[in-house]
Coordinates of C-alpha atoms (C1' of nucleotides) in Angstrom, one line a residue:
Chain A
X1 CA 0.1 0.2 -0.1
X2 CA 1.5 3.2 -0.9
X3 CA 1.2 6.9 0.6
X4 CA 2.4 8.3 3.7
X5 CA -0.5 10.2 4.3
X6 CA -3.0 7.2 4.0
X7 CA -1.1 5.3 6.1
X8 CA -0.5 8.4 8.9
X9 CA -4.1 9.1 8.7
X10 CA -4.8 4.8 9.1
X11 CA -2.6 5.6 12.3
X12 CA -4.6 8.7 13.7
X13 CA -7.8 6.9 13.8
X14 CA -6.9 3.4 14.7
X15 CA -3.3 2.2 15.9
X16 CA -1.7 -0.2 14.1
X17 CA 1.3 -2.2 15.2
X18 CA 4.4 -2.7 13.9
X19 CA 3.5 -5.5 11.6
X20 CA 0.6 -4.3 10.4
X21 CA 2.4 -1.3 9.4
X22 CA 4.8 -3.5 7.9
X23 CA 2.1 -5.5 5.6
X24 CA 0.5 -2.6 4.8
X25 CA 4.1 -0.9 3.4
X26 CA 4.8 -4.1 1.4
X27 CA 1.6 -4.7 -0.4
X28 CA 2.6 -4.4 -4.2
X29 CA 1.0 -1.9 -6.8
X30 CA 1.1 -0.4 -9.8
X31 CA 1.7 3.3 -10.5
X32 CA -0.2 5.1 -13.3
X33 CA 0.0 8.4 -14.6
X34 CA -3.3 10.2 -15.2
X35 CA -3.9 13.2 -17.8
X36 CA -6.4 16.1 -16.9
X37 CA -9.7 14.6 -17.7
X38 CA -8.9 11.0 -18.0
X39 CA -11.4 8.3 -16.5
X40 CA -9.7 6.2 -14.1
X41 CA -12.8 3.8 -13.6
X42 CA -16.0 4.0 -15.4
X43 CA -19.5 3.7 -13.8
X44 CA -20.4 0.0 -14.7
X45 CA -16.9 -1.3 -14.3
X46 CA -15.7 -3.6 -11.8
X47 CA -12.3 -2.9 -10.8
X48 CA -9.8 -5.6 -10.0
X49 CA -8.0 -3.4 -7.5
X50 CA -8.1 -0.3 -5.6
X51 CA -6.7 2.9 -6.0
X52 CA -4.9 4.9 -4.1
X53 CA -4.5 8.7 -5.0
X54 CA -1.0 9.8 -4.7
X55 CA -0.6 13.1 -6.0
X56 CA -3.4 15.1 -7.6
X57 CA -7.3 15.2 -7.8
X58 CA -9.9 12.7 -8.2
X59 CA -13.9 13.1 -8.8
X60 CA -16.3 11.1 -8.7
X61 CA -19.1 11.8 -10.9
X62 CA -22.2 11.0 -13.0
X63 CA -24.6 12.0 -15.2
X64 CA -28.4 12.9 -13.1
X65 CA -30.9 14.1 -15.4
X66 CA -28.5 15.6 -17.8
X67 CA -26.4 17.4 -15.1
X68 CA -23.2 16.3 -14.5
X69 CA -23.1 15.9 -10.7
X70 CA -19.6 15.8 -9.0
X71 CA -20.2 13.6 -5.7
X72 CA -17.2 13.5 -4.3
X73 CA -13.3 15.1 -4.8
X74 CA -10.2 13.2 -3.3
X75 CA -7.1 14.1 -2.4
X76 CA -3.6 12.7 -2.0
X77 CA -4.2 9.6 0.5
X78 CA -7.7 8.9 -0.5
X79 CA -9.0 5.5 -1.7
X80 CA -12.0 6.6 -3.7
X81 CA -13.2 3.1 -4.8
X82 CA -12.6 1.3 -1.7
X83 CA -15.9 0.3 -1.4
X84 CA -15.3 -2.0 -4.2
X85 CA -13.9 -4.5 -1.6
X86 CA -17.6 -5.0 -0.7
X87 CA -19.6 -3.6 -3.9
X88 CA -18.2 -4.9 -6.7
X89 CA -19.1 -2.7 -9.4
X90 CA -18.4 1.0 -9.4
X91 CA -21.4 3.3 -10.2
X92 CA -19.7 6.5 -11.2
X93 CA -17.0 7.9 -13.1
X94 CA -13.9 8.3 -11.4
X95 CA -12.1 11.2 -13.1
X96 CA -8.8 13.1 -12.7
X97 CA -9.3 16.7 -12.5
X98 CA -5.7 18.2 -13.3
X99 CA -3.1 15.9 -13.8
X100 CA -2.3 13.1 -11.3
X101 CA -0.8 9.7 -10.2
X102 CA -2.3 6.9 -8.8
X103 CA -1.5 3.6 -7.2
X104 CA -3.4 0.5 -7.6
X105 CA -3.6 -2.3 -5.3
X106 CA -5.2 -5.5 -5.9
X107 CA -8.1 -6.7 -4.5
X108 CA -6.9 -10.1 -4.2
X109 CA -3.8 -8.9 -1.9
X110 CA -5.5 -6.2 -0.1
X111 CA -8.1 -9.2 1.0
X112 CA -5.2 -11.7 2.1
X113 CA -3.6 -8.8 4.0
X114 CA -6.5 -8.1 5.6
X115 CA -7.4 -11.6 6.6
X116 CA -4.0 -11.7 8.1
X117 CA -4.3 -8.5 10.0
X118 CA -7.7 -7.9 11.1
X119 CA -6.6 -4.6 12.6
X120 CA -5.9 -3.3 9.0
X121 CA -9.6 -4.1 8.1
X122 CA -10.8 -2.0 11.1
X123 CA -8.4 0.5 10.3
X124 CA -9.9 0.8 6.4
X125 CA -13.1 0.8 7.8
X126 CA -12.4 3.8 9.7
X127 CA -11.8 5.3 6.4
X128 CA -15.0 4.7 5.0
X129 CA -16.5 6.0 8.0
X130 CA -14.6 9.4 7.4
X131 CA -15.9 9.2 3.4
X132 CA -19.4 8.6 4.9
X133 CA -19.2 11.8 7.2
X134 CA -18.2 14.1 4.1
X135 CA -21.0 12.7 2.2
X136 CA -23.5 13.5 4.9
X137 CA -22.0 17.3 5.1
X138 CA -22.5 17.6 1.2
X139 CA -25.9 16.5 2.1
X140 CA -26.4 19.1 4.1
X141 CA -24.5 21.2 2.0
X142 CA -26.8 20.9 -1.1
X143 CA -30.1 20.4 0.8
X144 CA -29.9 23.7 2.9
X145 CA -27.4 26.0 2.2
X146 CA -27.8 29.1 -0.6
X147 CA -25.1 29.6 -3.1
X148 CA -22.7 32.1 -1.4
X149 CA -22.3 29.4 1.4
X150 CA -22.6 26.5 -0.3
X151 CA -19.3 27.3 -2.4
X152 CA -17.6 28.9 1.1
X153 CA -18.2 25.5 2.6
X154 CA -16.7 23.3 -0.3
X155 CA -13.8 25.7 -0.2
X156 CA -13.1 25.4 3.5
X157 CA -13.6 21.3 3.3
X158 CA -11.1 21.2 0.5
X159 CA -8.4 23.8 2.4
X160 CA -8.3 21.6 5.3
X161 CA -8.4 18.2 3.5
X162 CA -5.6 19.7 1.6
X163 CA -3.6 21.3 4.9
X164 CA -3.6 17.7 6.0
X165 CA -1.9 16.1 3.2
X166 CA 0.7 19.1 3.1
X167 CA -0.9 20.7 0.4
X168 CA -2.2 23.9 1.5
X169 CA -0.7 26.0 3.7
X170 CA -2.5 29.6 5.4
X171 CA -5.5 28.7 3.5
X172 CA -3.4 29.0 0.2
X173 CA -3.5 26.1 -2.2
X174 CA -2.8 25.0 -5.7
X175 CA -6.4 23.8 -7.5
X176 CA -7.3 22.5 -10.9
X177 CA -10.7 22.9 -10.6
X178 CA -12.5 24.9 -13.4
X179 CA -15.7 27.0 -12.0
X180 CA -17.6 23.9 -14.1
X181 CA -16.2 21.7 -11.7
X182 CA -16.9 23.7 -8.7
X183 CA -21.3 23.9 -10.0
X184 CA -21.0 20.3 -10.9
X185 CA -19.9 19.6 -7.2
X186 CA -22.3 22.4 -5.8
X187 CA -25.3 21.8 -7.7
X188 CA -25.0 25.3 -9.4
X189 CA -24.9 26.7 -13.0
X190 CA -21.7 27.8 -14.1
X191 CA -22.9 31.1 -14.6
X192 CA -24.0 31.3 -10.9
X193 CA -20.9 29.7 -9.6
X194 CA -19.2 32.7 -11.7
X195 CA -21.2 35.3 -10.0
X196 CA -20.8 33.5 -6.5
X197 CA -17.1 33.3 -6.9
X198 CA -17.3 37.2 -7.9
X199 CA -19.1 38.1 -4.8
X200 CA -16.6 36.1 -2.3
X201 CA -13.8 38.0 -4.1
X202 CA -15.7 41.2 -3.7
X203 CA -16.2 40.8 -0.1
X204 CA -12.5 39.8 0.2
X205 CA -13.0 36.4 1.6
X206 CA -10.8 34.5 -1.2
X207 CA -8.2 35.3 -3.7
X208 CA -8.3 33.1 -6.5
X209 CA -6.4 33.6 -9.8
X210 CA -5.3 30.9 -12.4
X211 CA -4.8 27.5 -10.2
X212 CA -4.4 29.3 -7.0
X213 CA -6.6 29.6 -4.2
X214 CA -5.8 31.6 -1.2
X215 CA -8.7 31.8 1.5
X216 CA -8.2 35.1 2.8
X217 CA -10.7 35.8 6.1
X218 CA -10.7 32.2 7.3
X219 CA -12.7 32.8 10.4
X220 CA -15.2 35.1 8.2
X221 CA -15.4 32.3 5.8
X222 CA -16.3 29.6 8.3
X223 CA -18.7 31.8 9.8
X224 CA -20.7 32.5 6.6
X225 CA -20.5 28.3 5.4
X226 CA -21.2 27.4 9.1
X227 CA -18.1 25.3 8.7
X228 CA -16.8 23.0 11.7
X229 CA -14.0 20.9 10.6
X230 CA -14.8 18.2 13.3
X231 CA -16.3 16.3 10.6
X232 CA -12.7 15.9 8.8
X233 CA -11.4 14.4 12.4
Chain B
X1 CA -26.6 -8.3 18.6
X2 CA -30.5 -8.2 17.7
X3 CA -32.7 -8.0 14.7
X4 CA -32.9 -10.4 12.2
X5 CA -33.1 -8.3 9.3
X6 CA -29.5 -6.5 10.6
X7 CA -28.0 -10.3 10.7
X8 CA -29.5 -11.3 7.1
X9 CA -28.2 -8.4 5.5
X10 CA -24.9 -8.9 7.2
X11 CA -24.7 -12.5 5.5
X12 CA -26.0 -11.4 2.2
X13 CA -23.0 -9.1 1.5
X14 CA -19.9 -11.0 3.8
X15 CA -20.7 -14.8 4.8
X16 CA -20.5 -15.5 8.1
X17 CA -19.2 -18.7 10.0
X18 CA -21.6 -20.6 12.3
X19 CA -19.6 -19.1 14.7
X20 CA -19.5 -15.4 13.7
X21 CA -23.4 -15.7 13.7
X22 CA -23.6 -17.1 17.2
X23 CA -21.4 -14.4 18.6
X24 CA -23.2 -11.6 16.9
X25 CA -26.7 -13.1 18.4
X26 CA -25.4 -13.4 21.4
X27 CA -24.3 -9.7 22.2
X28 CA -26.3 -8.6 24.8
X29 CA -28.5 -5.3 24.4
X30 CA -30.9 -3.4 26.2
X31 CA -34.3 -2.3 24.4
X32 CA -35.8 0.7 24.5
X33 CA -39.1 2.3 23.3
X34 CA -39.2 5.7 21.8
X35 CA -42.2 8.0 21.2
X36 CA -42.8 10.1 18.1
X37 CA -40.2 13.0 18.0
X38 CA -38.3 11.5 20.7
X39 CA -34.3 12.0 20.3
X40 CA -32.2 9.1 20.8
X41 CA -28.8 10.7 20.7
X42 CA -27.7 14.4 20.6
X43 CA -25.9 16.3 18.6
X44 CA -22.4 16.3 20.4
X45 CA -23.0 13.4 22.4
X46 CA -20.5 10.2 22.9
X47 CA -22.9 7.3 23.1
X48 CA -21.6 4.3 24.6
X49 CA -23.4 2.2 22.5
X50 CA -24.5 1.2 18.9
X51 CA -28.2 1.9 18.2
X52 CA -29.9 -1.1 16.4
X53 CA -33.5 0.2 15.0
X54 CA -35.7 -2.7 15.0
X55 CA -39.4 -1.1 14.4
X56 CA -40.1 1.9 13.0
X57 CA -38.4 4.5 11.5
X58 CA -35.4 6.9 13.0
X59 CA -34.2 10.3 10.9
X60 CA -30.6 11.8 11.3
X61 CA -30.6 15.6 11.1
X62 CA -29.3 18.9 12.0
X63 CA -30.2 22.7 11.8
X64 CA -28.3 24.1 8.7
X65 CA -28.6 27.9 8.3
X66 CA -32.0 28.1 10.3
X67 CA -33.5 25.0 8.2
X68 CA -33.6 21.7 9.7
X69 CA -31.8 19.5 7.4
X70 CA -32.6 15.5 7.5
X71 CA -29.6 13.6 6.2
X72 CA -30.9 10.1 6.2
X73 CA -33.9 7.9 7.3
X74 CA -33.4 4.6 9.1
X75 CA -35.8 1.6 8.8
X76 CA -35.3 -1.7 10.7
X77 CA -32.1 -3.4 10.9
X78 CA -30.3 -0.2 10.5
X79 CA -27.2 1.0 12.8
X80 CA -27.5 4.6 12.6
X81 CA -24.6 5.1 15.1
X82 CA -22.7 2.4 13.9
X83 CA -19.8 5.2 12.7
X84 CA -19.5 6.3 16.6
X85 CA -16.8 3.4 17.2
X86 CA -14.5 5.3 15.0
X87 CA -15.7 8.9 15.4
X88 CA -17.0 8.9 19.3
X89 CA -19.1 12.3 18.5
X90 CA -22.5 12.0 17.2
X91 CA -22.6 15.3 14.9
X92 CA -26.2 15.1 14.5
X93 CA -29.4 14.5 16.6
X94 CA -30.9 10.9 15.9
X95 CA -34.9 11.1 16.3
X96 CA -37.7 8.8 16.3
X97 CA -40.4 9.6 13.4
X98 CA -43.3 8.0 14.4
X99 CA -43.0 5.6 17.5
X100 CA -40.1 2.9 17.4
X101 CA -38.1 0.5 19.1
X102 CA -34.4 0.5 19.2
X103 CA -31.8 -2.1 21.1
X104 CA -28.4 -0.6 22.5
X105 CA -25.5 -2.7 21.9
X106 CA -22.2 -1.7 24.1
X107 CA -19.2 -0.4 22.3
X108 CA -17.2 -2.4 24.7
X109 CA -18.7 -5.7 23.9
X110 CA -19.2 -5.3 20.1
X111 CA -15.5 -4.3 20.0
X112 CA -14.3 -7.5 21.9
X113 CA -16.3 -9.8 19.5
X114 CA -15.4 -7.8 16.5
X115 CA -11.4 -8.7 18.0
X116 CA -12.2 -12.0 18.3
X117 CA -14.4 -12.6 14.7
X118 CA -12.9 -10.5 12.7
X119 CA -15.3 -11.6 9.8
X120 CA -17.7 -10.1 11.6
X121 CA -15.7 -6.9 11.5
X122 CA -15.4 -6.8 7.6
X123 CA -19.6 -7.6 7.6
X124 CA -20.0 -4.2 9.9
X125 CA -17.8 -2.3 7.5
X126 CA -19.8 -3.8 4.4
X127 CA -23.0 -2.0 6.2
X128 CA -21.1 1.5 6.0
X129 CA -20.2 1.1 2.7
X130 CA -24.1 0.6 1.7
X131 CA -25.0 3.9 4.0
X132 CA -22.3 6.0 2.2
X133 CA -23.5 4.9 -1.1
X134 CA -27.0 6.0 0.0
X135 CA -25.4 9.3 1.0
X136 CA -24.1 9.8 -2.5
X137 CA -27.2 9.3 -3.9
X138 CA -28.9 11.8 -1.9
X139 CA -25.8 14.1 -2.8
X140 CA -27.1 13.4 -6.2
X141 CA -30.6 13.7 -5.9
X142 CA -30.2 17.2 -3.8
X143 CA -27.6 18.3 -6.2
X144 CA -29.4 17.3 -9.4
X145 CA -32.7 16.6 -9.4
X146 CA -35.9 19.0 -9.5
X147 CA -38.7 18.8 -7.1
X148 CA -40.5 16.1 -8.8
X149 CA -37.8 13.5 -9.6
X150 CA -36.5 14.5 -6.2
X151 CA -39.4 13.2 -4.2
X152 CA -39.9 10.7 -6.4
X153 CA -36.5 9.3 -5.9
X154 CA -36.8 9.5 -2.2
X155 CA -39.7 7.7 -2.4
X156 CA -38.3 4.8 -4.3
X157 CA -35.7 4.5 -2.3
X158 CA -37.9 4.1 1.0
X159 CA -39.7 1.7 -1.0
X160 CA -37.2 -0.6 -1.9
X161 CA -35.5 -0.6 1.8
X162 CA -39.0 -1.2 3.5
X163 CA -39.5 -4.0 0.9
X164 CA -36.3 -5.6 2.0
X165 CA -37.2 -6.0 5.5
X166 CA -40.5 -6.9 4.9
X167 CA -42.6 -3.8 5.8
X168 CA -43.6 -2.7 2.2
X169 CA -45.4 -4.9 -0.4
X170 CA -46.3 -4.1 -3.8
X171 CA -45.0 -0.7 -3.0
X172 CA -47.6 -0.2 -0.7
X173 CA -46.2 0.8 3.0
X174 CA -46.9 2.4 6.3
X175 CA -45.1 5.6 6.5
X176 CA -45.6 8.0 9.5
X177 CA -43.6 10.8 7.9
X178 CA -45.3 14.5 7.4
X179 CA -44.8 16.6 4.5
X180 CA -42.7 18.8 6.7
X181 CA -40.2 15.5 7.1
X182 CA -40.2 14.9 3.5
X183 CA -39.0 18.5 3.0
X184 CA -36.6 18.6 5.3
X185 CA -35.1 15.7 3.7
X186 CA -35.5 16.8 0.3
X187 CA -34.3 20.7 0.9
X188 CA -37.2 21.9 -0.4
X189 CA -40.3 23.9 1.6
X190 CA -42.9 22.5 3.4
X191 CA -45.7 24.3 0.7
X192 CA -43.5 23.1 -2.5
X193 CA -43.3 19.5 -1.1
X194 CA -47.4 19.4 -0.7
X195 CA -47.5 21.0 -4.4
X196 CA -45.1 18.4 -5.6
X197 CA -46.8 15.4 -4.0
X198 CA -50.2 16.7 -5.5
X199 CA -48.8 16.6 -8.7
X200 CA -47.6 13.1 -8.2
X201 CA -51.0 12.7 -7.1
X202 CA -52.6 13.8 -10.1
X203 CA -50.1 12.0 -12.4
X204 CA -51.3 9.0 -10.2
X205 CA -48.2 7.8 -9.6
X206 CA -48.6 7.6 -5.9
X207 CA -51.8 7.5 -3.5
X208 CA -51.0 8.9 0.1
X209 CA -53.7 9.1 2.7
X210 CA -52.8 9.3 6.0
X211 CA -49.8 7.0 6.9
X212 CA -50.4 4.8 3.8
X213 CA -48.6 5.6 0.8
X214 CA -48.4 3.3 -2.3
X215 CA -46.6 3.6 -5.4
X216 CA -48.9 3.3 -8.1
X217 CA -46.8 2.9 -11.4
X218 CA -43.4 2.0 -10.1
X219 CA -41.8 1.9 -13.6
X220 CA -43.2 5.1 -14.5
X221 CA -41.8 6.6 -10.8
X222 CA -38.6 4.9 -11.4
X223 CA -38.0 6.6 -14.7
X224 CA -39.0 9.8 -13.6
X225 CA -36.8 9.7 -10.8
X226 CA -34.1 7.8 -13.0
X227 CA -34.2 5.2 -9.7
X228 CA -31.8 2.2 -10.4
X229 CA -31.9 0.2 -6.9
X230 CA -28.5 -0.9 -7.6
X231 CA -27.1 0.9 -4.8
X232 CA -29.1 -0.8 -2.2
X233 CA -27.8 -4.1 -3.1
Chain C
dC1 C1' -3.7 33.3 -36.9
dG2 C1' -7.9 30.9 -36.0
dT3 C1' -9.4 27.6 -32.5
dT4 C1' -10.7 26.1 -28.2
dC5 C1' -11.8 26.7 -23.4
dG6 C1' -12.8 29.0 -19.6
dA7 C1' -14.3 33.2 -17.5
dT8 C1' -17.7 36.9 -17.6
dT9 C1' -21.8 39.9 -18.5
dG10 C1' -26.5 41.3 -19.8
dA11 C1' -31.3 39.8 -20.3
dC12 C1' -35.0 37.1 -19.2
dA13 C1' -37.4 33.1 -17.5
dA14 C1' -38.6 29.9 -13.9
dT15 C1' -38.8 27.2 -10.2
dG16 C1' -39.0 27.1 -5.6
dA17 C1' -39.3 30.1 -1.2
dT18 C1' -42.1 33.3 1.6
dC19 C1' -46.4 34.6 3.6
dA20 C1' -50.7 34.6 5.2
dA21 C1' -54.9 32.8 5.5
dC22 C1' -57.8 28.8 5.9
dC23 C1' -59.4 23.9 6.7
dC24 C1' -59.6 19.5 8.9
dT25 C1' -58.9 16.2 12.0
dT26 C1' -57.4 14.5 16.7
dG27 C1' -57.1 15.6 21.3
dT28 C1' -58.2 18.0 25.4
dG29 C1' -60.0 20.3 29.4
dG30 C1' -64.0 22.2 31.5
Chain D
dC1 C1' -70.6 16.8 25.2
dC2 C1' -68.9 20.8 23.5
dA3 C1' -65.4 24.0 23.0
dC4 C1' -61.0 25.3 22.0
dA5 C1' -56.4 24.5 20.9
dA6 C1' -52.7 22.3 17.8
dG7 C1' -50.9 20.0 14.2
dG8 C1' -50.4 18.6 9.7
dG9 C1' -52.4 19.8 5.0
dT10 C1' -53.9 22.9 1.4
dT11 C1' -54.1 27.2 -1.4
dG12 C1' -53.4 32.1 -3.5
dA13 C1' -50.3 35.8 -4.0
dT14 C1' -46.0 37.5 -4.1
dC15 C1' -41.2 37.4 -3.7
dA16 C1' -36.2 35.9 -5.0
dT17 C1' -32.7 33.1 -6.2
dT18 C1' -30.9 30.4 -9.2
dG19 C1' -31.3 28.9 -14.8
dT20 C1' -31.1 29.4 -19.3
dC21 C1' -29.5 32.0 -23.6
dA22 C1' -26.6 34.2 -26.2
dA23 C1' -22.6 36.7 -26.2
dT24 C1' -18.1 38.4 -25.6
dC25 C1' -13.6 38.4 -24.0
dG26 C1' -8.7 36.7 -23.0
dA27 C1' -5.4 33.5 -22.7
dA28 C1' -3.2 29.2 -24.4
dC29 C1' -1.7 26.4 -28.3
dG30 C1' -0.9 23.9 -32.6

DNA sequence: CGTTCGATTGACAATGATCAACCCTTGTGG
DNA sequence: CCACAAGGGTTGATCATTGTCAATCGAACG
């Protein structure tokens, strides 16, 4: 199993023995480079391994009533298709947003290690628990918040998750997302996302030029978004 | 661990040995009756056990920007706070909708059994995986669908889940939900939910009187909602 | 230099929210 | 037994947030 952040996070939730950590680290994997927009797994496929995102961003998406709806963003250390150990078919597309690098760990070998080291099963279950908490937040975000706080909440979440894996500092990060991506994630039109971002800029809450996003007044932004990072641990 | 449906479902995903099943069945639990509207677990609490819903309905809710947003409904056999094994604090209220009966299984004893029978850990992880899939569907429902298909999708989901636990037949079921509950789950106002339900009635897609809901033209309803029960197994 | 992609803008339309009643049923206390 | 209150459902009128359409602009790129 690759990636330090994944292992670090597994350690944070559950505590792993030396042997367990070693077994995890020794799991073989295949690395693959992805170009912007490339699809890792297609809806309907039955992947033979789990994907660990090592670098860059992935998004989970599917077309719902003629709209492309993004239901999750993944950052390095995430395992977007971990659930395929239990439910074999992917019911979404998994796409690279910007260039990225993934590692694939065979289901068979992973299952074997999980049988040998039950503590690892528990730890990976914890990963699913965290992802579920994020989905819940998205449900609330889409169901209850108006455009401005909704976008603000997403940006806060991204910033926090990126910070945890060392890809953001002081709310400053490199994001390959287009406004259309944000729109797909927030359930808004690109036009309205554009206006919402402009409003966030006007209020000096964010600075977003090219691929560089900076959250300027974190406290104020979190207040508007009712953001509480608790759910991300 | 109580409840046949939970055990049946665990068996459906993972296969459990005789010993594992016995260990599960023998877990002690405390039963509790809940009145309509009663709260099982409050936001911020750190429950000492997992809740297994035995009868009735629970909903997970929280106030987001002055709106009560429901992020999940639970039916008998579900374990709404299973994730608290990993993340100790509940960040939502868990409320009974209509009268219900729950069983509480101590975290300590559950953990012990999971240590003794790793196959059970894997099986319960599967439960979390399914719940996560439901959240994803809700994200898509709230993000991408207009009011009518959104409500239709929720009703299809409920019907399918209830059918699996023997609480619905031919799309006919007993639901204790008010229109306000639906509104909170769908991110719509009660007024608009009311009009949407009337439209569903007018098109002879549902018959809903008192607590009895019947889905009249399942195929047509699923078509409108783009509902595919795959994600529920 | 033309093409494409993403960002931006304006005009207009529409879905759904809000406000304010009103009705009906049910339950409760005098 | 009746009066009243409360909760849930229903309706109409009006408002506004957000979507749609269409066009423009600028940068990047072959």
